[in-house]
Amino acid sequence: AACVTPDEVPCYGVEISPFRHQTAQEGLQGLQSMGSITRREAARVQLLLGNCGDEQSNGVPSQLLEATHLILTMRRSTKAVNQLCKALQAYGPLPNGRLRTLWSVTKHIKMRKGMYFKRRFMIDGFELPQQLGPDDQLRGGKVTQKMVLHEYILDF
């Protein structure tokens, strides 16, 4: 959705799973082939394979440090969000003076200096594609329940 906003800024997606990373790339190509997004909009999207919580690989891709909007989906651990917030704080304010917006799906994030809770809201469920499970068995797709998003403003 971010790639069709009026701003001419790049959009990034970071996925820890190689399978979901490939699925995201196929989804982006599908959106373009169906005409949902233009070639120019698709070109702004850069899908990265990585782990923001991995300290050994310096975790947070440098491209994310200048992002104005971030959305996080975490299943269990908040290690990645802690690493991301540390990296954003170390980077400091955006050069253009804009504040960052951070959305967290289902999980409330530990507050820190320069972080302000804005609101909590619900989104409708959506269809999840088939995916490989931990035992490499293909699991059928399903429709998720409604989800809660927490919105924060980052002044760092």
Tab-separated table of N, CA and C in Angstrom:
chain	number	residue	atom	x	y	z
A	1	ALA	N	0.818	-1.194	0.000
A	1	ALA	CA	0.000	0.000	0.000
A	1	ALA	C	0.860	1.255	0.000
A	2	ALA	N	1.994	1.204	0.668
A	2	ALA	CA	2.836	2.390	0.770
A	2	ALA	C	3.375	2.831	-0.583
A	3	CYS	N	3.516	1.897	-1.520
A	3	CYS	CA	4.113	2.252	-2.811
A	3	CYS	C	3.181	3.103	-3.667
A	4	VAL	N	1.909	3.211	-3.322
A	4	VAL	CA	0.991	4.025	-4.125
A	4	VAL	C	0.663	5.355	-3.441
A	5	THR	N	1.409	5.707	-2.414
A	5	THR	CA	1.236	7.013	-1.786
A	5	THR	C	1.875	8.068	-2.664
A	6	PRO	N	1.470	9.344	-2.484
A	6	PRO	CA	1.993	10.395	-3.352
A	6	PRO	C	3.501	10.625	-3.233
A	7	ASP	N	4.090	10.322	-2.077
A	7	ASP	CA	5.520	10.562	-1.904
A	7	ASP	C	6.333	9.701	-2.862
A	8	GLU	N	7.365	10.250	-3.407
A	8	GLU	CA	8.255	9.507	-4.304
A	8	GLU	C	9.410	8.929	-3.498
A	9	VAL	N	9.077	8.149	-2.487
A	9	VAL	CA	10.101	7.532	-1.651
A	9	VAL	C	10.061	6.022	-1.862
A	10	PRO	N	11.210	5.372	-1.680
A	10	PRO	CA	11.211	3.918	-1.828
A	10	PRO	C	10.443	3.251	-0.695
A	11	CYS	N	9.967	2.044	-0.926
A	11	CYS	CA	9.252	1.246	0.062
A	11	CYS	C	10.036	-0.039	0.272
A	12	TYR	N	10.158	-0.463	1.516
A	12	TYR	CA	10.930	-1.651	1.826
A	12	TYR	C	10.093	-2.652	2.578
A	13	GLY	N	10.362	-3.901	2.325
A	13	GLY	CA	9.801	-5.006	3.094
A	13	GLY	C	10.943	-5.904	3.488
A	14	VAL	N	10.998	-6.293	4.761
A	14	VAL	CA	12.050	-7.179	5.238
A	14	VAL	C	11.375	-8.437	5.774
A	15	GLU	N	11.793	-9.571	5.260
A	15	GLU	CA	11.210	-10.836	5.680
A	15	GLU	C	12.322	-11.780	6.126
A	16	ILE	N	12.095	-12.447	7.238
A	16	ILE	CA	13.097	-13.367	7.781
A	16	ILE	C	13.065	-14.726	7.081
A	17	SER	N	11.904	-15.130	6.588
A	17	SER	CA	11.733	-16.441	5.967
A	17	SER	C	11.989	-16.369	4.466
A	18	PRO	N	12.908	-17.196	3.939
A	18	PRO	CA	13.136	-17.205	2.490
A	18	PRO	C	11.863	-17.548	1.705
A	19	PHE	N	11.034	-18.453	2.224
A	19	PHE	CA	9.804	-18.824	1.536
A	19	PHE	C	8.844	-17.636	1.466
A	20	ARG	N	8.640	-16.930	2.593
A	20	ARG	CA	7.733	-15.777	2.586
A	20	ARG	C	8.320	-14.616	1.783
A	21	HIS	N	9.649	-14.503	1.757
A	21	HIS	CA	10.297	-13.480	0.935
A	21	HIS	C	9.985	-13.731	-0.540
A	22	GLN	N	10.115	-14.984	-0.971
A	22	GLN	CA	9.797	-15.353	-2.357
A	22	GLN	C	8.315	-15.106	-2.646
A	23	THR	N	7.452	-15.452	-1.692
A	23	THR	CA	6.010	-15.233	-1.853
A	23	THR	C	5.714	-13.738	-2.000
A	24	ALA	N	6.408	-12.907	-1.227
A	24	ALA	CA	6.212	-11.455	-1.336
A	24	ALA	C	6.629	-10.950	-2.709
A	25	GLN	N	7.743	-11.455	-3.223
A	25	GLN	CA	8.181	-11.051	-4.562
A	25	GLN	C	7.160	-11.454	-5.617
A	26	GLU	N	6.631	-12.667	-5.497
A	26	GLU	CA	5.613	-13.121	-6.438
A	26	GLU	C	4.338	-12.282	-6.304
A	27	GLY	N	3.994	-11.911	-5.071
A	27	GLY	CA	2.815	-11.077	-4.848
A	27	GLY	C	2.968	-9.703	-5.477
A	28	LEU	N	4.152	-9.131	-5.366
A	28	LEU	CA	4.421	-7.820	-5.970
A	28	LEU	C	4.289	-7.905	-7.490
A	29	GLN	N	4.846	-8.964	-8.078
A	29	GLN	CA	4.726	-9.161	-9.526
A	29	GLN	C	3.270	-9.369	-9.920
A	30	GLY	N	2.533	-10.093	-9.089
A	30	GLY	CA	1.115	-10.329	-9.360
A	30	GLY	C	0.306	-9.046	-9.331
A	31	LEU	N	0.590	-8.181	-8.344
A	31	LEU	CA	-0.117	-6.899	-8.274
A	31	LEU	C	0.125	-6.070	-9.528
A	32	GLN	N	1.355	-6.103	-10.018
A	32	GLN	CA	1.683	-5.345	-11.226
A	32	GLN	C	1.007	-5.971	-12.445
A	33	SER	N	1.047	-7.295	-12.565
A	33	SER	CA	0.461	-7.926	-13.750
A	33	SER	C	-1.060	-7.776	-13.781
A	34	MET	N	-1.708	-7.657	-12.607
A	34	MET	CA	-3.157	-7.451	-12.561
A	34	MET	C	-3.539	-5.980	-12.755
A	35	GLY	N	-2.532	-5.112	-12.776
A	35	GLY	CA	-2.813	-3.696	-12.947
A	35	GLY	C	-3.153	-2.970	-11.658
A	36	SER	N	-2.958	-3.632	-10.513
A	36	SER	CA	-3.248	-2.991	-9.224
A	36	SER	C	-2.237	-1.904	-8.895
A	37	ILE	N	-1.000	-2.098	-9.347
A	37	ILE	CA	0.030	-1.076	-9.199
A	37	ILE	C	0.752	-0.945	-10.530
A	38	THR	N	1.324	0.220	-10.762
A	38	THR	CA	2.028	0.473	-12.016
A	38	THR	C	3.452	-0.078	-11.938
A	39	ARG	N	4.108	-0.133	-13.084
A	39	ARG	CA	5.510	-0.555	-13.131
A	39	ARG	C	6.366	0.395	-12.281
A	40	ARG	N	6.060	1.677	-12.351
A	40	ARG	CA	6.827	2.672	-11.580
A	40	ARG	C	6.642	2.454	-10.073
A	41	GLU	N	5.391	2.187	-9.665
A	41	GLU	CA	5.124	1.935	-8.238
A	41	GLU	C	5.824	0.655	-7.779
A	42	ALA	N	5.776	-0.385	-8.599
A	42	ALA	CA	6.433	-1.646	-8.252
A	42	ALA	C	7.945	-1.460	-8.139
A	43	ALA	N	8.504	-0.600	-8.968
A	43	ALA	CA	9.950	-0.354	-8.939
A	43	ALA	C	10.386	0.312	-7.638
A	44	ARG	N	9.465	1.001	-6.970
A	44	ARG	CA	9.803	1.655	-5.695
A	44	ARG	C	9.895	0.662	-4.548
A	45	VAL	N	9.341	-0.527	-4.728
A	45	VAL	CA	9.308	-1.528	-3.662
A	45	VAL	C	10.577	-2.369	-3.701
A	46	GLN	N	11.271	-2.412	-2.584
A	46	GLN	CA	12.467	-3.235	-2.466
A	46	GLN	C	12.229	-4.239	-1.346
A	47	LEU	N	12.166	-5.512	-1.711
A	47	LEU	CA	11.906	-6.573	-0.747
A	47	LEU	C	13.241	-7.194	-0.343
A	48	LEU	N	13.539	-7.137	0.937
A	48	LEU	CA	14.815	-7.601	1.459
A	48	LEU	C	14.625	-8.869	2.279
A	49	LEU	N	15.597	-9.745	2.233
A	49	LEU	CA	15.598	-10.948	3.050
A	49	LEU	C	16.565	-10.703	4.189
A	50	GLY	N	16.064	-10.753	5.411
A	50	GLY	CA	16.942	-10.498	6.544
A	50	GLY	C	16.202	-10.583	7.859
A	51	ASN	N	16.919	-10.293	8.923
A	51	ASN	CA	16.374	-10.366	10.263
A	51	ASN	C	16.805	-9.128	11.030
A	52	CYS	N	15.873	-8.239	11.303
A	52	CYS	CA	16.200	-7.006	12.023
A	52	CYS	C	16.695	-7.279	13.438
A	53	GLY	N	16.446	-8.477	13.960
A	53	GLY	CA	16.871	-8.823	15.309
A	53	GLY	C	18.207	-9.526	15.380
A	54	ASP	N	18.857	-9.748	14.245
A	54	ASP	CA	20.114	-10.476	14.205
A	54	ASP	C	21.274	-9.514	14.396
A	55	GLU	N	21.853	-9.521	15.602
A	55	GLU	CA	22.941	-8.597	15.912
A	55	GLU	C	24.215	-8.922	15.133
A	56	GLN	N	24.436	-10.192	14.792
A	56	GLN	CA	25.663	-10.581	14.108
A	56	GLN	C	25.727	-10.041	12.685
A	57	SER	N	24.577	-9.834	12.045
A	57	SER	CA	24.589	-9.305	10.684
A	57	SER	C	24.250	-7.807	10.680
A	58	ASN	N	24.394	-7.170	11.826
A	58	ASN	CA	24.027	-5.765	12.012
A	58	ASN	C	22.540	-5.535	11.799
A	59	GLY	N	21.783	-6.612	11.718
A	59	GLY	CA	20.334	-6.597	11.759
A	59	GLY	C	19.606	-5.665	10.828
A	60	VAL	N	19.448	-4.429	11.212
A	60	VAL	CA	18.584	-3.488	10.515
A	60	VAL	C	19.236	-3.006	9.217
A	61	PRO	N	18.604	-3.294	8.075
A	61	PRO	CA	19.147	-2.780	6.803
A	61	PRO	C	19.204	-1.246	6.836
A	62	SER	N	20.289	-0.680	6.375
A	62	SER	CA	20.483	0.772	6.458
A	62	SER	C	19.381	1.549	5.744
A	63	GLN	N	18.784	0.944	4.706
A	63	GLN	CA	17.728	1.628	3.970
A	63	GLN	C	16.526	1.949	4.866
A	64	LEU	N	16.286	1.141	5.885
A	64	LEU	CA	15.128	1.354	6.747
A	64	LEU	C	15.280	2.555	7.672
A	65	LEU	N	16.497	3.000	7.888
A	65	LEU	CA	16.728	4.072	8.850
A	65	LEU	C	16.120	5.403	8.411
A	66	GLU	N	15.877	5.579	7.119
A	66	GLU	CA	15.254	6.818	6.650
A	66	GLU	C	13.784	6.635	6.309
A	67	ALA	N	13.206	5.509	6.707
A	67	ALA	CA	11.785	5.258	6.442
A	67	ALA	C	10.919	6.142	7.326
A	68	THR	N	9.820	6.627	6.767
A	68	THR	CA	8.883	7.438	7.549
A	68	THR	C	7.764	6.590	8.141
A	69	HIS	N	7.476	5.435	7.547
A	69	HIS	CA	6.392	4.567	8.015
A	69	HIS	C	6.891	3.125	8.078
A	70	LEU	N	6.664	2.490	9.218
A	70	LEU	CA	7.106	1.114	9.422
A	70	LEU	C	5.955	0.303	9.999
A	71	ILE	N	5.789	-0.921	9.539
A	71	ILE	CA	4.782	-1.822	10.106
A	71	ILE	C	5.497	-3.105	10.504
A	72	LEU	N	5.210	-3.557	11.719
A	72	LEU	CA	5.876	-4.732	12.262
A	72	LEU	C	4.872	-5.832	12.543
A	73	THR	N	5.205	-7.019	12.134
A	73	THR	CA	4.419	-8.190	12.499
A	73	THR	C	5.375	-9.146	13.186
A	74	MET	N	5.106	-9.437	14.427
A	74	MET	CA	5.972	-10.315	15.212
A	74	MET	C	5.129	-11.452	15.754
A	75	ARG	N	5.599	-12.656	15.582
A	75	ARG	CA	4.845	-13.793	16.109
A	75	ARG	C	5.128	-14.010	17.585
A	76	ARG	N	6.366	-13.976	17.970
A	76	ARG	CA	6.699	-14.282	19.355
A	76	ARG	C	7.633	-13.246	19.966
A	77	SER	N	8.807	-13.143	19.432
A	77	SER	CA	9.860	-12.339	20.031
A	77	SER	C	9.753	-10.867	19.645
A	78	THR	N	10.135	-10.015	20.565
A	78	THR	CA	10.207	-8.579	20.274
A	78	THR	C	11.661	-8.150	20.062
A	79	LYS	N	12.553	-9.124	19.910
A	79	LYS	CA	13.970	-8.811	19.718
A	79	LYS	C	14.189	-7.917	18.493
A	80	ALA	N	13.488	-8.218	17.398
A	80	ALA	CA	13.661	-7.438	16.174
A	80	ALA	C	13.227	-5.988	16.372
A	81	VAL	N	12.097	-5.767	17.053
A	81	VAL	CA	11.638	-4.391	17.262
A	81	VAL	C	12.589	-3.639	18.183
A	82	ASN	N	13.159	-4.317	19.161
A	82	ASN	CA	14.121	-3.660	20.041
A	82	ASN	C	15.360	-3.241	19.263
A	83	GLN	N	15.853	-4.130	18.394
A	83	GLN	CA	17.006	-3.793	17.552
A	83	GLN	C	16.670	-2.645	16.601
A	84	LEU	N	15.477	-2.692	16.014
A	84	LEU	CA	15.053	-1.641	15.087
A	84	LEU	C	14.994	-0.291	15.796
A	85	CYS	N	14.360	-0.261	16.963
A	85	CYS	CA	14.251	1.015	17.696
A	85	CYS	C	15.619	1.536	18.125
A	86	LYS	N	16.507	0.640	18.548
A	86	LYS	CA	17.869	1.059	18.907
A	86	LYS	C	18.568	1.689	17.710
A	87	ALA	N	18.443	1.042	16.557
A	87	ALA	CA	19.091	1.550	15.337
A	87	ALA	C	18.498	2.890	14.925
A	88	LEU	N	17.173	3.039	15.013
A	88	LEU	CA	16.530	4.313	14.660
A	88	LEU	C	16.949	5.423	15.613
A	89	GLN	N	17.036	5.102	16.904
A	89	GLN	CA	17.478	6.103	17.882
A	89	GLN	C	18.921	6.521	17.609
A	90	ALA	N	19.782	5.560	17.297
A	90	ALA	CA	21.187	5.871	17.011
A	90	ALA	C	21.311	6.708	15.740
A	91	TYR	N	20.462	6.429	14.744
A	91	TYR	CA	20.481	7.189	13.493
A	91	TYR	C	20.019	8.622	13.727
A	92	GLY	N	19.035	8.781	14.596
A	92	GLY	CA	18.526	10.114	14.929
A	92	GLY	C	17.378	10.540	14.040
A	93	PRO	N	16.967	11.807	14.186
A	93	PRO	CA	15.825	12.315	13.418
A	93	PRO	C	16.080	12.251	11.911
A	94	LEU	N	14.988	12.180	11.166
A	94	LEU	CA	15.094	12.169	9.708
A	94	LEU	C	15.621	13.511	9.210
A	95	PRO	N	16.424	13.508	8.158
A	95	PRO	CA	16.982	14.759	7.627
A	95	PRO	C	15.912	15.782	7.236
A	96	ASN	N	14.747	15.309	6.785
A	96	ASN	CA	13.690	16.235	6.362
A	96	ASN	C	12.822	16.713	7.528
A	97	GLY	N	13.131	16.262	8.749
A	97	GLY	CA	12.397	16.727	9.922
A	97	GLY	C	11.089	15.993	10.193
A	98	ARG	N	10.691	15.085	9.306
A	98	ARG	CA	9.440	14.346	9.514
A	98	ARG	C	9.584	13.351	10.652
A	99	LEU	N	8.471	13.107	11.324
A	99	LEU	CA	8.439	12.079	12.358
A	99	LEU	C	8.154	10.730	11.708
A	100	ARG	N	8.554	9.669	12.358
A	100	ARG	CA	8.263	8.331	11.861
A	100	ARG	C	6.968	7.815	12.474
A	101	THR	N	6.248	7.020	11.706
A	101	THR	CA	5.063	6.331	12.209
A	101	THR	C	5.378	4.846	12.230
A	102	LEU	N	5.060	4.209	13.337
A	102	LEU	CA	5.305	2.780	13.500
A	102	LEU	C	3.997	2.105	13.868
A	103	TRP	N	3.629	1.058	13.114
A	103	TRP	CA	2.456	0.257	13.447
A	103	TRP	C	2.948	-1.114	13.867
A	104	SER	N	2.385	-1.644	14.938
A	104	SER	CA	2.699	-2.987	15.390
A	104	SER	C	1.423	-3.816	15.361
A	105	VAL	N	1.473	-4.939	14.651
A	105	VAL	CA	0.314	-5.816	14.542
A	105	VAL	C	0.239	-6.695	15.787
A	106	THR	N	-0.850	-6.588	16.496
A	106	THR	CA	-1.240	-7.344	17.699
A	106	THR	C	-0.428	-7.050	18.954
A	107	LYS	N	0.834	-6.770	18.859
A	107	LYS	CA	1.650	-6.586	20.061
A	107	LYS	C	1.853	-5.114	20.404
A	108	HIS	N	1.680	-4.815	21.700
A	108	HIS	CA	2.002	-3.487	22.210
A	108	HIS	C	3.517	-3.446	22.408
A	109	ILE	N	4.148	-2.382	21.965
A	109	ILE	CA	5.600	-2.254	22.047
A	109	ILE	C	5.980	-1.496	23.314
A	110	LYS	N	7.037	-1.945	23.942
A	110	LYS	CA	7.549	-1.271	25.138
A	110	LYS	C	7.884	0.177	24.788
A	111	MET	N	7.351	1.098	25.580
A	111	MET	CA	7.590	2.524	25.325
A	111	MET	C	9.036	2.877	25.672
A	112	ARG	N	9.568	3.838	24.958
A	112	ARG	CA	10.914	4.335	25.213
A	112	ARG	C	10.928	5.829	24.950
A	113	LYS	N	11.974	6.492	25.358
A	113	LYS	CA	12.085	7.941	25.190
A	113	LYS	C	11.940	8.311	23.716
A	114	GLY	N	11.085	9.286	23.422
A	114	GLY	CA	10.869	9.739	22.050
A	114	GLY	C	9.809	8.942	21.306
A	115	MET	N	9.135	8.024	21.991
A	115	MET	CA	8.088	7.200	21.382
A	115	MET	C	6.765	7.556	22.038
A	116	TYR	N	5.745	7.823	21.221
A	116	TYR	CA	4.438	8.236	21.733
A	116	TYR	C	3.352	7.343	21.161
A	117	PHE	N	2.525	6.812	22.057
A	117	PHE	CA	1.401	5.992	21.619
A	117	PHE	C	0.345	6.917	21.040
A	118	LYS	N	-0.134	6.626	19.830
A	118	LYS	CA	-1.142	7.465	19.195
A	118	LYS	C	-2.538	6.854	19.295
A	119	ARG	N	-2.686	5.583	18.880
A	119	ARG	CA	-4.006	4.952	18.923
A	119	ARG	C	-3.891	3.457	18.704
A	120	ARG	N	-4.995	2.787	18.956
A	120	ARG	CA	-5.144	1.355	18.724
A	120	ARG	C	-6.382	1.191	17.859
A	121	PHE	N	-6.322	0.362	16.823
A	121	PHE	CA	-7.489	0.158	15.968
A	121	PHE	C	-7.493	-1.262	15.426
A	122	MET	N	-8.651	-1.673	14.921
A	122	MET	CA	-8.843	-3.021	14.397
A	122	MET	C	-8.826	-2.997	12.867
A	123	ILE	N	-8.304	-4.066	12.286
A	123	ILE	CA	-8.417	-4.262	10.844
A	123	ILE	C	-9.087	-5.619	10.620
A	124	ASP	N	-9.778	-5.744	9.511
A	124	ASP	CA	-10.414	-7.011	9.172
A	124	ASP	C	-9.358	-8.047	8.823
A	125	GLY	N	-9.745	-9.302	8.947
A	125	GLY	CA	-8.852	-10.386	8.572
A	125	GLY	C	-8.598	-10.404	7.079
A	126	PHE	N	-7.652	-11.194	6.661
A	126	PHE	CA	-7.320	-11.336	5.251
A	126	PHE	C	-6.886	-12.769	4.998
A	127	GLU	N	-6.844	-13.141	3.750
A	127	GLU	CA	-6.498	-14.514	3.407
A	127	GLU	C	-4.994	-14.717	3.412
A	128	LEU	N	-4.565	-15.732	4.132
A	128	LEU	CA	-3.156	-16.112	4.140
A	128	LEU	C	-2.945	-17.199	3.098
A	129	PRO	N	-1.891	-17.109	2.308
A	129	PRO	CA	-1.649	-18.141	1.293
A	129	PRO	C	-1.143	-19.425	1.943
A	130	GLN	N	-1.093	-20.490	1.167
A	130	GLN	CA	-0.477	-21.717	1.650
A	130	GLN	C	0.982	-21.426	1.952
A	131	GLN	N	1.511	-22.073	2.977
A	131	GLN	CA	2.920	-21.869	3.300
A	131	GLN	C	3.521	-23.141	3.863
A	132	LEU	N	4.848	-23.209	3.844
A	132	LEU	CA	5.537	-24.352	4.418
A	132	LEU	C	5.569	-24.191	5.925
A	133	GLY	N	5.247	-25.268	6.628
A	133	GLY	CA	5.308	-25.267	8.084
A	133	GLY	C	6.713	-25.589	8.548
A	134	PRO	N	6.922	-25.622	9.875
A	134	PRO	CA	8.264	-25.892	10.414
A	134	PRO	C	8.804	-27.258	10.008
A	135	ASP	N	7.926	-28.197	9.724
A	135	ASP	CA	8.372	-29.526	9.305
A	135	ASP	C	8.373	-29.676	7.777
A	136	ASP	N	8.397	-28.550	7.062
A	136	ASP	CA	8.427	-28.490	5.596
A	136	ASP	C	7.223	-29.151	4.938
A	137	GLN	N	6.111	-29.226	5.647
A	137	GLN	CA	4.866	-29.737	5.089
A	137	GLN	C	4.020	-28.547	4.649
A	138	LEU	N	3.458	-28.620	3.468
A	138	LEU	CA	2.636	-27.527	2.958
A	138	LEU	C	1.330	-27.455	3.737
A	139	ARG	N	1.055	-26.299	4.301
A	139	ARG	CA	-0.172	-26.082	5.050
A	139	ARG	C	-1.133	-25.282	4.190
A	140	GLY	N	-2.412	-25.586	4.309
A	140	GLY	CA	-3.426	-24.863	3.544
A	140	GLY	C	-3.553	-23.421	4.003
A	141	GLY	N	-4.028	-22.558	3.112
A	141	GLY	CA	-4.258	-21.163	3.471
A	141	GLY	C	-5.458	-21.036	4.393
A	142	LYS	N	-5.612	-19.876	4.989
A	142	LYS	CA	-6.751	-19.634	5.873
A	142	LYS	C	-7.025	-18.141	5.921
A	143	VAL	N	-8.184	-17.780	6.448
A	143	VAL	CA	-8.529	-16.381	6.629
A	143	VAL	C	-8.280	-16.035	8.094
A	144	THR	N	-7.554	-14.954	8.324
A	144	THR	CA	-7.220	-14.563	9.692
A	144	THR	C	-8.418	-13.913	10.369
A	145	GLN	N	-8.335	-13.797	11.666
A	145	GLN	CA	-9.324	-13.077	12.448
A	145	GLN	C	-9.033	-11.582	12.326
A	146	LYS	N	-9.915	-10.763	12.898
A	146	LYS	CA	-9.606	-9.334	12.980
A	146	LYS	C	-8.339	-9.178	13.812
A	147	MET	N	-7.588	-8.141	13.509
A	147	MET	CA	-6.338	-7.914	14.233
A	147	MET	C	-6.301	-6.500	14.777
A	148	VAL	N	-5.595	-6.349	15.875
A	148	VAL	CA	-5.406	-5.047	16.501
A	148	VAL	C	-4.072	-4.480	16.031
A	149	LEU	N	-4.076	-3.214	15.646
A	149	LEU	CA	-2.831	-2.510	15.333
A	149	LEU	C	-2.622	-1.416	16.370
A	150	HIS	N	-1.387	-1.272	16.788
A	150	HIS	CA	-0.995	-0.216	17.716
A	150	HIS	C	-0.191	0.787	16.893
A	151	GLU	N	-0.531	2.053	16.982
A	151	GLU	CA	0.169	3.087	16.210
A	151	GLU	C	0.978	3.978	17.139
A	152	TYR	N	2.229	4.189	16.781
A	152	TYR	CA	3.144	5.011	17.568
A	152	TYR	C	3.761	6.081	16.679
A	153	ILE	N	4.124	7.178	17.305
A	153	ILE	CA	4.903	8.219	16.630
A	153	ILE	C	6.294	8.181	17.239
A	154	LEU	N	7.321	8.160	16.386
A	154	LEU	CA	8.694	8.109	16.850
A	154	LEU	C	9.353	9.462	16.607
A	155	ASP	N	9.766	10.094	17.668
A	155	ASP	CA	10.447	11.390	17.577
A	155	ASP	C	11.932	11.177	17.835
A	156	PHE	N	12.511	10.282	17.058
A	156	PHE	CA	13.947	10.029	17.105
A	156	PHE	C	14.406	9.459	15.796
